[in-house]
């Protein structure tokens, strides 16, 4: 039987990224489901980069654990990744860099020489893609179609590039045939009968935010959030839109406060260190009740940490970013579709409760490209903030919770104050005013319990509850556990705070909630325990995502320990 | 405590220079409303943290304008947000030397570079008053304060020379005891298209009372620390401004002015060329 799921890993330098993208796009347009992953050092060029692409006949939720095919562009890449190759897997290596003994499991190609042969030194990617296609039985016509579509750009040399790339594909495929080594043939695709898009998370977040009416964005470059700034700079344009690169994250957050106060729908994106710099501004937005959204694309921390590796270690910092009594709303999308609808909801939440909302993404989502069904943006119900339209002399902060917001230029001038303030926004330290203000600010969170959640096997007394980007590998692990007959339920939501209505009752009713998460402290389970949920974490802090198989093993062990009465929860 | 709000629990010390600045701001806003047929609700005052920032709550003779009393040192980026969100608004900053020139110093350069079209009124008392008398960037070398018990070992920042060097396009200097003249300068600053700073020496009667040094005292042989601009002074000539600021005394008047496109003008030029695209249209470009 033909194989339905292939995992190809590229190890080398910068060139691996374009090779991955070419293969991903070609396979997706042929009707396969693809899912890419990339991890690299924080530098402009060079250094060890690796990427992975999973090509499957059915939808997949993770990048896959062990590659079937390793493409090693240099010896360093080979040495570091060969231990992960699954038994029976094949290695294609760059003959110009190093040579392996003829072991029947690997073959070399002088990629650059073949590219030169077709008269296009930049066609190395197509040589490699041709060889891979041959190894896994991907139709070469799919690659040619992708090549033609991609390089028909209305330039005089289009034809020359396309034909040399096609020739490179043929040479790569020929080299693979000549090796006499063949992996497996991939099953024919089952082309989806629905419209699809191929997208990555930063673009998805941008589209979701714009669909919800975003019209003001400022930001400062920081890995891995820069992509959102760059995306916005060429798209959030035209009348009544503003996008600008400012001079620091401190400027970003404070400019958002000013712009939102003046009536804009505002957002910025940053990563850990930038979030730290925004801390005081987020407190001001909470205190003065200013709607805004900050996207925090998590990377490894603390300090500069691991700028280009993945981690879920900012949850505490996102939910309690500022000093004082503050607890911010958190939406943490776990897949690309949720990036679109989560970003839209974050803007809606901010306008609805008049305060800051954090959208948590992470490196592993940010560097992922995947084909997903065309999202239906008409599902997004755009919410506008309540605007005051009465007389001057307005008591903006008098009500027990929500009150309409005056906009400069209109009636009801007031002072948005970061000091504790009375109903006009004037500073006061009276005890009863601080009590009123604190209760008002927290009570507004009750307006945000309209999130939804997924629940599978609701009768189970033990559930797993991943969050954010761990959703994908955890979902695959859950399927393994079900196949193994482990009695476990699934509970998932991207709305971490406040939780959807009813979610806490369900979680509190469980004997054990297992939280797989990429941090040392077990941050989400700790927050759940604060809400009297018996939660325990399974942690990993390697800078890489979970492998579904290994995660399933660890969960199964924890379930067994629990059954034996050995888990503290 | 103010006449309109007895709950407001802040007041300036008797004799504080900020009273004069408040009066000048009130007059300038009133005059501007009359001249351009605007209303108080068309102005946004962004206040720094310190004694001076409280000015935004202490308007007595005019209706309340919009205000943001934000966080220490960040009045400039907040003002940038307001102005870039709605260029029709008149945006003013009220802040002190500690807020603007110490913790907030990093924001002056970028706004000068962008020529952000706002007016900053800086009340310089040469001390941190609200926290009870620590040294500030404009405290003079050798001065004993609660945080410099052996005398300040760093020299004082020269704000006007700094503004000039870093590209602020409208620089005025005055002191708090002449609110009529100050109001006229503030009005002119608000009319300037670009980043205008009116730097006002506003003495702290409790921790740094410099009235005598400013006005002079013939009997004690103290020469005035202020001086009028020389006859024929041309504020559009940078070389003259550089020369003027070599004088250690406080000049009274418009020190420098230059015309340069503002952030909203420059941005408007780009934004005018681009067509808005909807999320739906962008999404369609990802179809496979």
Coordinates of C-alpha atoms in Angstrom, one line a residue, chain B residues 76-286:
Chain B
X76 CA 5.5 62.1 23.9
X77 CA 4.7 58.7 22.6
X78 CA 1.1 59.0 23.9
X79 CA 0.8 62.4 22.2
X80 CA 2.2 60.8 19.0
X81 CA -0.6 58.2 19.2
X82 CA -3.3 60.8 19.6
X83 CA -2.0 63.1 16.8
X84 CA -1.3 60.3 14.3
X85 CA -4.8 58.8 15.0
X86 CA -6.6 62.1 14.4
X87 CA -4.4 65.0 13.0
X88 CA -7.4 67.4 13.3
X89 CA -6.9 67.5 17.1
X90 CA -4.7 70.1 18.8
X91 CA -2.3 68.1 21.0
X92 CA -0.4 69.6 23.9
X93 CA 2.0 68.1 26.4
X94 CA 2.5 69.5 29.9
X95 CA 5.4 68.0 31.7
X96 CA 8.3 68.8 34.0
X97 CA 12.1 68.6 33.6
X98 CA 12.3 65.3 35.4
X99 CA 9.6 63.7 33.3
X100 CA 10.7 65.2 29.9
X101 CA 14.4 65.4 30.2
X102 CA 15.3 62.4 32.4
X103 CA 13.1 59.3 32.0
X104 CA 11.4 60.8 28.9
X105 CA 14.6 62.0 27.1
X106 CA 14.7 59.0 24.7
X107 CA 11.4 60.1 23.1
X108 CA 12.5 63.6 22.2
X109 CA 14.8 62.6 19.3
X110 CA 12.3 60.4 17.5
X111 CA 9.6 63.0 17.7
X112 CA 11.9 65.8 16.5
X113 CA 13.0 63.6 13.6
X114 CA 9.4 63.0 12.7
X115 CA 8.5 66.6 13.4
X116 CA 5.4 65.4 15.3
X117 CA 2.9 68.3 15.1
X118 CA 2.3 68.9 18.8
X119 CA 3.2 71.5 21.4
X120 CA 5.1 70.6 24.6
X121 CA 5.0 73.0 27.5
X122 CA 7.9 72.1 29.8
X123 CA 7.8 73.4 33.3
X124 CA 11.4 73.4 34.5
X125 CA 11.9 73.9 38.2
X126 CA 15.3 72.2 38.3
X127 CA 14.2 69.6 41.0
X128 CA 12.0 66.7 41.6
X129 CA 9.3 68.4 43.6
X130 CA 6.6 65.7 43.9
X131 CA 9.0 63.2 45.4
X132 CA 10.3 66.0 47.8
X133 CA 13.5 67.5 46.4
X134 CA 15.8 65.2 44.5
X135 CA 18.2 66.4 41.8
X136 CA 16.9 66.6 38.3
X137 CA 18.7 66.9 34.9
X138 CA 18.5 70.7 35.1
X139 CA 19.8 70.9 38.7
X140 CA 23.1 72.8 38.5
X141 CA 26.5 71.2 39.2
X142 CA 27.3 71.2 42.9
X143 CA 23.8 71.8 44.2
X144 CA 22.9 70.0 47.4
X145 CA 19.6 68.1 47.2
X146 CA 18.2 65.2 49.2
X147 CA 19.7 62.8 46.6
X148 CA 22.9 64.7 46.2
X149 CA 24.0 65.4 49.9
X150 CA 27.5 66.2 48.8
X151 CA 26.5 68.4 45.9
X152 CA 25.5 67.2 42.4
X153 CA 28.5 65.7 40.6
X154 CA 26.9 65.9 37.1
X155 CA 26.5 69.1 35.1
X156 CA 23.1 70.4 34.2
X157 CA 21.5 69.5 30.9
X158 CA 21.2 72.4 28.6
X159 CA 17.6 71.8 27.3
X160 CA 17.4 74.6 24.7
X161 CA 20.7 73.7 23.1
X162 CA 19.7 70.0 23.1
X163 CA 16.3 70.8 21.4
X164 CA 18.1 72.8 18.8
X165 CA 20.7 70.1 18.1
X166 CA 18.2 67.2 17.9
X167 CA 16.0 69.0 15.4
X168 CA 13.0 70.4 17.2
X169 CA 11.4 72.8 14.8
X170 CA 10.0 75.4 17.2
X171 CA 11.9 76.3 20.4
X172 CA 10.7 79.0 22.8
X173 CA 11.9 79.9 26.2
X174 CA 10.3 81.9 29.0
X175 CA 9.5 81.9 32.7
X176 CA 6.4 81.5 34.7
X177 CA 6.0 85.1 36.0
X178 CA 4.8 86.6 32.8
X179 CA 1.7 84.6 31.8
X180 CA 0.6 87.1 29.2
X181 CA 3.8 86.9 27.2
X182 CA 3.9 83.1 27.8
X183 CA 0.4 82.7 26.5
X184 CA 1.3 84.5 23.3
X185 CA 4.3 82.2 22.8
X186 CA 2.2 79.1 23.5
X187 CA -0.4 80.3 21.0
X188 CA 2.4 80.8 18.4
X189 CA 3.8 77.3 19.2
X190 CA 0.4 75.7 18.7
X191 CA 0.1 77.4 15.3
X192 CA 3.5 76.1 14.2
X193 CA 3.2 73.1 12.0
X194 CA 5.6 70.7 13.7
X195 CA 7.2 69.8 17.0
X196 CA 7.2 72.9 19.2
X197 CA 8.6 73.2 22.7
X198 CA 7.9 76.1 25.0
X199 CA 10.4 75.6 27.8
X200 CA 9.3 77.5 30.9
X201 CA 11.4 78.1 34.0
X202 CA 8.8 77.5 36.7
X203 CA 10.3 77.8 40.1
X204 CA 9.6 75.4 43.0
X205 CA 9.1 77.6 46.1
X206 CA 9.6 74.6 48.4
X207 CA 12.7 72.9 47.1
X208 CA 14.3 75.2 44.5
X209 CA 13.2 78.8 44.8
X210 CA 15.0 80.6 42.0
X211 CA 12.7 83.6 41.7
X212 CA 15.5 85.9 43.0
X213 CA 18.1 84.4 40.6
X214 CA 15.7 84.9 37.7
X215 CA 14.5 88.4 38.4
X216 CA 17.6 89.7 40.1
X217 CA 17.9 91.8 43.3
X218 CA 19.7 95.1 42.9
X219 CA 20.0 95.5 46.7
X220 CA 21.8 92.2 47.1
X221 CA 23.8 92.8 43.9
X222 CA 22.1 89.8 42.0
X223 CA 21.9 90.4 38.3
X224 CA 18.8 89.1 36.6
X225 CA 19.1 85.5 35.2
X226 CA 16.7 86.3 32.3
X227 CA 17.3 88.4 29.2
X228 CA 15.3 89.6 26.2
X229 CA 16.3 88.6 22.7
X230 CA 18.7 91.1 21.1
X231 CA 17.3 93.6 18.6
X232 CA 17.1 92.2 15.1
X233 CA 17.3 88.6 16.3
X234 CA 16.2 86.2 13.6
X235 CA 14.8 83.0 15.0
X236 CA 14.9 81.3 11.6
X237 CA 18.8 81.6 11.6
X238 CA 20.2 78.6 13.3
X239 CA 23.6 80.2 13.6
X240 CA 22.1 83.1 15.6
X241 CA 20.3 80.6 17.9
X242 CA 23.5 78.7 18.5
X243 CA 25.2 82.0 19.4
X244 CA 22.3 83.1 21.7
X245 CA 22.4 79.9 23.7
X246 CA 26.0 80.4 24.6
X247 CA 24.7 82.9 27.2
X248 CA 24.1 81.0 30.5
X249 CA 21.0 83.2 31.3
X250 CA 17.4 82.3 30.3
X251 CA 16.4 84.0 27.0
X252 CA 12.7 85.2 26.8
X253 CA 11.1 84.6 23.5
X254 CA 11.2 82.5 20.3
X255 CA 14.7 81.1 20.0
X256 CA 14.4 79.0 16.8
X257 CA 11.8 78.1 14.2
X258 CA 12.1 76.1 11.0
X259 CA 9.5 74.7 8.5
X260 CA 9.8 71.0 7.7
X261 CA 7.1 68.4 6.7
X262 CA 5.3 67.0 9.8
X263 CA 4.7 63.3 10.5
X264 CA 1.1 63.6 9.4
X265 CA 2.0 65.5 6.2
X266 CA 4.7 62.9 5.3
X267 CA 2.4 60.0 6.2
X268 CA -0.5 61.6 4.4
X269 CA 1.6 61.8 1.2
X270 CA 2.1 58.0 1.3
X271 CA -1.3 57.1 2.5
X272 CA -2.9 59.2 -0.2
X273 CA -1.2 57.1 -2.9
X274 CA -2.2 53.8 -1.5
X275 CA -5.6 52.2 -1.9
X276 CA -7.3 50.5 1.1
X277 CA -7.6 46.8 0.7
X278 CA -10.1 44.7 2.6
X279 CA -9.2 41.6 4.6
X280 CA -11.4 39.6 2.2
X281 CA -9.3 40.7 -0.8
X282 CA -6.0 40.0 1.0
X283 CA -7.3 36.6 2.0
X284 CA -8.1 35.8 -1.6
X285 CA -4.4 36.2 -2.5
X286 CA -3.5 33.1 -0.3

